[in-house]
């Protein structure tokens, strides 16, 4: 229940205030027309919007489901990124012995994995993927990465090259190298899945159709209510249409979970947690201070 | 049917008693207003709440589904933890021969796996993850663990280090070490999935909208029923609104399966079962007495 | 259509005969009250049960879905047990050469896998898991197993120990041992999944709420129908309530697929098929006569 | 839209013509009774079938979903069989070098895999699994197979034995043998999944209940429509009941995808495609002429 | 919201303009008949189309769901193809050292993987799979491929042969070869899954039935609306039927995601992205200019 207290009504209805105002004015206009000119043949039976209401409700439920699934899949993929980042570090630190000549190598890979998370998060938001990575990557790594369209993919390639090097140095045995490569493949899958959600828009014709039908339904509503309610039809129409408008807004909101809005998947916060966990494995307890990211996480 | 007898009506309706009381008083007030002042233009046709009722029903069904899925996924993850804990122990005890120098090593790993389950369960509930682990972990292990934010992650790292040690000692061959590491990765996945469910709240705007729409629907109901029923509208409104309020409560209840309530995922009971099973593998039949945990498990 | 002829109407309606009788008597009582005392203000409009009917229908559909999913998951898990039992035997018989010193070893493992299926089936039904296993296990195996709470888990441990022994004897190479251990992990997973379904009841508050709402809906029905139908309201109420009662009964029936009823998952029949298939691999065509288990399998 | 032109209306309505005729005669009888004897108390309000209509619609949707899922799962499993058959052949032909002593061995395995597909397809349809396999299997293989209840399982066992032989001959290395065995395990899983769908009937009590409720609903319909329509009630009742009857028929049709009907899963066509693909890998381009199997594939 | 502005209303309604026109003319005809000849017994109560409307809405929702699932599965498979193409290249370039004698070999495999994507994309659209591959494949490869029905399958076979060659040359160790073969198996799975979606039509009897019921429902609508609206029934009928017609059209549109329409799965654009990514790994930054493929991607 905590959540409810934190989010004011204003926030929820702020998203649809212009639409609701428009609906109110429109209904007022219909009501005036009806009462002034006694146009009783403007009245339509409630059964007409009811038939449409059922099919629109089902379609909004369908759309909410798909939008929620996209949002939840995005969250699940980032959950998998957390798991695989931890597993990769655990494997690197336990497979490769802690010797004088490997200590820097091990640290380099773990820090690069942290950089990978930030870079993926930035590039999904359409921002510069290399921003802020200087503290985690060497100059050589940054130079290598800058030749690629996809920075995270380039970092995975560097991982793979280093693992081959470690195999050559006999820091890893043959099974361990292949096992670590599998973890890279899972990270590569996670990256590709995020891109798929980002690049595949919800079928636009569906959203358009639902949008038009819903608005048509709202336009019909006053005609069905003026007979019984007169001027009281206005709050009725506003109430019913607000419900439908809000659900559509929520679906639009959830369906694009990587869109650089304050309420999308909290990729920066997750990346910071990964940084904290992986640095602790390196016995480095100097973690960047966690900004109050969750404060705005109301979605 | 056993379950029904165990749970009194009081328990079910206790959750919504204040809301129901409020609804009753509110309806009484409307009824009095209506009958005293003969305000017949307060009456609205039943079709208005019916249109809203359909869309709210669909949204509650949608929400119940998502809440149930979260609850069931939580349960499935803990089922996987049971399976992987058993598999890890089986692998340790069958891959590593039972020799004089390995007997303590094998036991240490199995006992640490038991500790891992309790620690995960505690940390998901927001309690001190190290509480009560002294009987399962050595002082050195406890000291190591205390430097980490996530105790279960630290225990997995200790597992991984020990497996590498066992490889060095040739207690495990190279394939067996990698195979055991895979079991660790699965446990790491399970831990991350629990954290994902714990940290990802159900989209607050959805819940808020459903909450407001439902309450608005309940506020409208008396106006639709006073015409036909008069004072009998009160039980009608109470009955219908109780249904909707209860479903919402159930969804709120199920959607956070790790919230330290008497009815959440029975992680302590499951951990105790894991302890019993794993200790039997060590031929240690001194199992902590099972508190009657399931007694309160009505959810 | 064969199925329909086999199951008499009596079977279907037998499950709800007492409830239906009660509903009939109750409706008769309301009808008499109404016609004797002319209590016309007892009448309520049909729209009231219609609003409730929609939400209850959605909840029953939700519940039917979850119950069906539990039932189908149970069936899928036992399908996986069939597959993994066959794969385990195929692997044992093809990886380990058919030599004089291995012939008994190979047979022992295959026979123990058959025993595992029967033991799991018995223990899920809450019966003695060791019953009838003497014909498949040796005395030593039975003695080992009796120290464990979970007999199937003990049998998997014996499997794992024997595989390690086979590795030592060089009957298996190192990859083959790990591959066979993976099959054991899958069997361990299947066992844990069955236990999860068995131990996790459908959220009792949900079932209770649906139960109460539905009964309340049935109690209201006569009041909505007496006006139009008089005494004919009785068959109407019986017909509508029978539908709802039956769906609830079916859901209760399906949701516990391991409950030792004649209609649950046919685990004994499946185990017998596994026995037949695995013994044929051993060239042992003496299969226990298949009881007509499917005869009662109407669920 | 091509599909619609190919399937005449006759085909669709042919499936329910007797039921529809019966409904028409029954409604005519009710109409005559009503108009001849002026039995106005036979009339019932439309709201009664509407309440039932909602719950029956939801149940039919639920049933359609489950039936569709079974049908789609069957198709997915056969898709996996295509993939694993191709992978198995690719692995055999690339892992085992093309030498004088292996050429027949490689060919034997690939041809046996083709036989496996046909045998599985036949046995799922309840036909003789060995029919027509002489052109693909040797006499020794046919003799071996005839001792087994399940021919496809016997063929997998032969595969496994041959792989072990190839390991002994050092045609395969140890990892390759285990990798090929995994492909066998996946084929074994696919076989078991098909058998599960074949052997697990849709819960008969559910289908029965839906069947009875739907028929009861149809029996009530005329009484609700005679008041407004008189003799025109007949086409109304026929139209509404035809919808419900057709959906039920479709669900019954889809739910058993291995039932030797012209419209079930096109297993023979798929097997023929596998034969074509696998033989091309062997450079054998003499493929059995593809019967126009898809012509009848309207389901 | 960008999307909405890009797609004119014309586009959305263009798909159903003929049907809508027909409906309008038909309704006009009914209205004229009704008003000219005062045929009041043509009127039917709105409850009749409402009962049908509920069941048709549920079926359309069911169909939309299945169509959306097919479309989304197609997109997911192509996402997996992106991931596995990247992983394959990463594995080839990191497993095989960059030496004088391997540089051409490595490049050949990566370029062939690019060709595989284009070939699969072409063959799924029913076009010539070899078109445009000359710039990526050698003449010998093209000749080999031309003997196969399925060009992508032939390319996978070439991959597998080359991996075996690399194993012989000791460019790959035994585990690496098996690991790369697994990536090939995943690509083979993706190819088979695409073919399954392509070849398995949505059950035609279902679509037909939904089509007929919906049209029958539209034919009934005017009779239910003429009483209240007279000539205003025309826009009502058009509005309601347009909703239903559009949803059906969208479902038909989404259900065949590989049908060579401007709005299907953007396989060419995806293949081009794969080409860009894989060539960057080879340090070849000469990427074919990206046609503005997404411009038409409104679906």
PDB file of C-alpha atoms in Angstrom, chain C residues 70-179:
ATOM      1  CA  UNK C  70      -1.684 -27.839 -12.906  1.00  0.00           C
ATOM      2  CA  UNK C  71      -3.220 -31.026 -14.298  1.00  0.00           C
ATOM      3  CA  UNK C  72      -1.469 -30.686 -17.649  1.00  0.00           C
ATOM      4  CA  UNK C  73       1.866 -29.819 -16.019  1.00  0.00           C
ATOM      5  CA  UNK C  74       1.570 -32.976 -13.908  1.00  0.00           C
ATOM      6  CA  UNK C  75       0.966 -34.981 -17.058  1.00  0.00           C
ATOM      7  CA  UNK C  76       3.871 -33.278 -18.836  1.00  0.00           C
ATOM      8  CA  UNK C  77       6.234 -34.055 -15.958  1.00  0.00           C
ATOM      9  CA  UNK C  78       5.304 -37.726 -16.101  1.00  0.00           C
ATOM     10  CA  UNK C  79       5.822 -37.606 -19.857  1.00  0.00           C
ATOM     11  CA  UNK C  80       9.327 -36.311 -19.175  1.00  0.00           C
ATOM     12  CA  UNK C  81       9.864 -39.134 -16.664  1.00  0.00           C
ATOM     13  CA  UNK C  82       9.005 -41.640 -19.410  1.00  0.00           C
ATOM     14  CA  UNK C  83      11.463 -39.957 -21.778  1.00  0.00           C
ATOM     15  CA  UNK C  84      14.297 -39.682 -19.266  1.00  0.00           C
ATOM     16  CA  UNK C  85      13.832 -43.245 -18.040  1.00  0.00           C
ATOM     17  CA  UNK C  86      14.146 -44.478 -21.603  1.00  0.00           C
ATOM     18  CA  UNK C  87      17.139 -42.219 -22.268  1.00  0.00           C
ATOM     19  CA  UNK C  88      18.862 -43.321 -19.056  1.00  0.00           C
ATOM     20  CA  UNK C  89      18.476 -46.981 -20.001  1.00  0.00           C
ATOM     21  CA  UNK C  90      19.565 -46.378 -23.578  1.00  0.00           C
ATOM     22  CA  UNK C  91      22.645 -44.555 -22.322  1.00  0.00           C
ATOM     23  CA  UNK C  92      23.520 -47.225 -19.764  1.00  0.00           C
ATOM     24  CA  UNK C  93      23.113 -50.025 -22.276  1.00  0.00           C
ATOM     25  CA  UNK C  94      25.018 -48.317 -25.079  1.00  0.00           C
ATOM     26  CA  UNK C  95      27.760 -46.556 -23.098  1.00  0.00           C
ATOM     27  CA  UNK C  96      28.654 -49.599 -20.971  1.00  0.00           C
ATOM     28  CA  UNK C  97      29.747 -52.567 -23.091  1.00  0.00           C
ATOM     29  CA  UNK C  98      27.936 -55.846 -22.707  1.00  0.00           C
ATOM     30  CA  UNK C  99      30.654 -57.859 -21.014  1.00  0.00           C
ATOM     31  CA  UNK C 100      30.612 -60.692 -18.512  1.00  0.00           C
ATOM     32  CA  UNK C 101      31.387 -58.416 -15.571  1.00  0.00           C
ATOM     33  CA  UNK C 102      28.994 -55.646 -16.541  1.00  0.00           C
ATOM     34  CA  UNK C 103      25.872 -57.600 -17.424  1.00  0.00           C
ATOM     35  CA  UNK C 104      24.543 -57.670 -13.870  1.00  0.00           C
ATOM     36  CA  UNK C 105      25.559 -54.076 -13.242  1.00  0.00           C
ATOM     37  CA  UNK C 106      23.671 -52.830 -16.298  1.00  0.00           C
ATOM     38  CA  UNK C 107      20.604 -54.832 -15.392  1.00  0.00           C
ATOM     39  CA  UNK C 108      20.685 -53.584 -11.800  1.00  0.00           C
ATOM     40  CA  UNK C 109      20.597 -49.946 -12.919  1.00  0.00           C
ATOM     41  CA  UNK C 110      17.759 -50.440 -15.368  1.00  0.00           C
ATOM     42  CA  UNK C 111      15.687 -52.375 -12.823  1.00  0.00           C
ATOM     43  CA  UNK C 112      16.351 -49.692 -10.227  1.00  0.00           C
ATOM     44  CA  UNK C 113      15.093 -47.053 -12.659  1.00  0.00           C
ATOM     45  CA  UNK C 114      11.830 -49.010 -12.964  1.00  0.00           C
ATOM     46  CA  UNK C 115      11.652 -49.128  -9.177  1.00  0.00           C
ATOM     47  CA  UNK C 116      12.231 -45.361  -9.046  1.00  0.00           C
ATOM     48  CA  UNK C 117       9.088 -44.739 -11.111  1.00  0.00           C
ATOM     49  CA  UNK C 118       6.915 -46.937  -8.903  1.00  0.00           C
ATOM     50  CA  UNK C 119       8.409 -45.422  -5.732  1.00  0.00           C
ATOM     51  CA  UNK C 120       7.798 -41.863  -6.900  1.00  0.00           C
ATOM     52  CA  UNK C 121       4.242 -42.748  -7.882  1.00  0.00           C
ATOM     53  CA  UNK C 122       3.554 -44.306  -4.476  1.00  0.00           C
ATOM     54  CA  UNK C 123       5.107 -41.506  -2.455  1.00  0.00           C
ATOM     55  CA  UNK C 124       3.201 -38.820  -4.364  1.00  0.00           C
ATOM     56  CA  UNK C 125      -0.008 -40.630  -3.462  1.00  0.00           C
ATOM     57  CA  UNK C 126       1.011 -40.678   0.196  1.00  0.00           C
ATOM     58  CA  UNK C 127       1.359 -44.474   0.202  1.00  0.00           C
ATOM     59  CA  UNK C 128       4.315 -46.585   1.320  1.00  0.00           C
ATOM     60  CA  UNK C 129       6.960 -45.942  -1.346  1.00  0.00           C
ATOM     61  CA  UNK C 130       8.731 -49.258  -0.732  1.00  0.00           C
ATOM     62  CA  UNK C 131       5.675 -51.421  -1.293  1.00  0.00           C
ATOM     63  CA  UNK C 132       6.133 -53.927  -4.086  1.00  0.00           C
ATOM     64  CA  UNK C 133       9.713 -52.980  -4.818  1.00  0.00           C
ATOM     65  CA  UNK C 134      11.174 -56.286  -3.577  1.00  0.00           C
ATOM     66  CA  UNK C 135      10.843 -57.785  -7.052  1.00  0.00           C
ATOM     67  CA  UNK C 136      12.997 -54.964  -8.506  1.00  0.00           C
ATOM     68  CA  UNK C 137      15.534 -54.095  -5.791  1.00  0.00           C
ATOM     69  CA  UNK C 138      18.056 -56.157  -3.880  1.00  0.00           C
ATOM     70  CA  UNK C 139      17.959 -56.463  -0.068  1.00  0.00           C
ATOM     71  CA  UNK C 140      20.954 -54.145   0.239  1.00  0.00           C
ATOM     72  CA  UNK C 141      19.273 -51.512  -1.833  1.00  0.00           C
ATOM     73  CA  UNK C 142      16.073 -51.805   0.222  1.00  0.00           C
ATOM     74  CA  UNK C 143      18.074 -51.432   3.441  1.00  0.00           C
ATOM     75  CA  UNK C 144      19.843 -48.321   2.133  1.00  0.00           C
ATOM     76  CA  UNK C 145      16.594 -46.786   0.983  1.00  0.00           C
ATOM     77  CA  UNK C 146      14.816 -47.325   4.297  1.00  0.00           C
ATOM     78  CA  UNK C 147      16.994 -44.722   6.026  1.00  0.00           C
ATOM     79  CA  UNK C 148      15.668 -41.932   3.815  1.00  0.00           C
ATOM     80  CA  UNK C 149      12.477 -39.928   4.045  1.00  0.00           C
ATOM     81  CA  UNK C 150      12.301 -39.768   0.265  1.00  0.00           C
ATOM     82  CA  UNK C 151      12.774 -43.182  -1.331  1.00  0.00           C
ATOM     83  CA  UNK C 152      13.114 -41.908  -4.932  1.00  0.00           C
ATOM     84  CA  UNK C 153      15.862 -39.499  -3.858  1.00  0.00           C
ATOM     85  CA  UNK C 154      17.735 -42.373  -2.215  1.00  0.00           C
ATOM     86  CA  UNK C 155      17.475 -44.401  -5.416  1.00  0.00           C
ATOM     87  CA  UNK C 156      18.949 -41.524  -7.440  1.00  0.00           C
ATOM     88  CA  UNK C 157      21.830 -41.400  -4.973  1.00  0.00           C
ATOM     89  CA  UNK C 158      22.450 -45.107  -5.519  1.00  0.00           C
ATOM     90  CA  UNK C 159      22.411 -44.468  -9.275  1.00  0.00           C
ATOM     91  CA  UNK C 160      25.016 -41.730  -8.853  1.00  0.00           C
ATOM     92  CA  UNK C 161      27.276 -43.907  -6.681  1.00  0.00           C
ATOM     93  CA  UNK C 162      27.127 -46.721  -9.204  1.00  0.00           C
ATOM     94  CA  UNK C 163      28.001 -44.370 -12.046  1.00  0.00           C
ATOM     95  CA  UNK C 164      31.072 -43.255 -10.109  1.00  0.00           C
ATOM     96  CA  UNK C 165      31.968 -46.915  -9.598  1.00  0.00           C
ATOM     97  CA  UNK C 166      31.584 -47.514 -13.341  1.00  0.00           C
ATOM     98  CA  UNK C 167      33.893 -44.577 -14.037  1.00  0.00           C
ATOM     99  CA  UNK C 168      36.481 -46.083 -11.675  1.00  0.00           C
ATOM    100  CA  UNK C 169      36.182 -49.432 -13.485  1.00  0.00           C
ATOM    101  CA  UNK C 170      36.579 -47.584 -16.800  1.00  0.00           C
ATOM    102  CA  UNK C 171      33.273 -48.960 -18.001  1.00  0.00           C
ATOM    103  CA  UNK C 172      32.314 -45.343 -18.638  1.00  0.00           C
ATOM    104  CA  UNK C 173      34.563 -42.542 -19.825  1.00  0.00           C
ATOM    105  CA  UNK C 174      34.575 -39.190 -18.102  1.00  0.00           C
ATOM    106  CA  UNK C 175      32.136 -37.482 -20.506  1.00  0.00           C
ATOM    107  CA  UNK C 176      29.709 -40.353 -20.397  1.00  0.00           C
ATOM    108  CA  UNK C 177      29.591 -40.269 -16.607  1.00  0.00           C
ATOM    109  CA  UNK C 178      28.823 -36.548 -16.597  1.00  0.00           C
ATOM    110  CA  UNK C 179      26.211 -37.060 -19.334  1.00  0.00           C
TER     111      UNK C 179
END
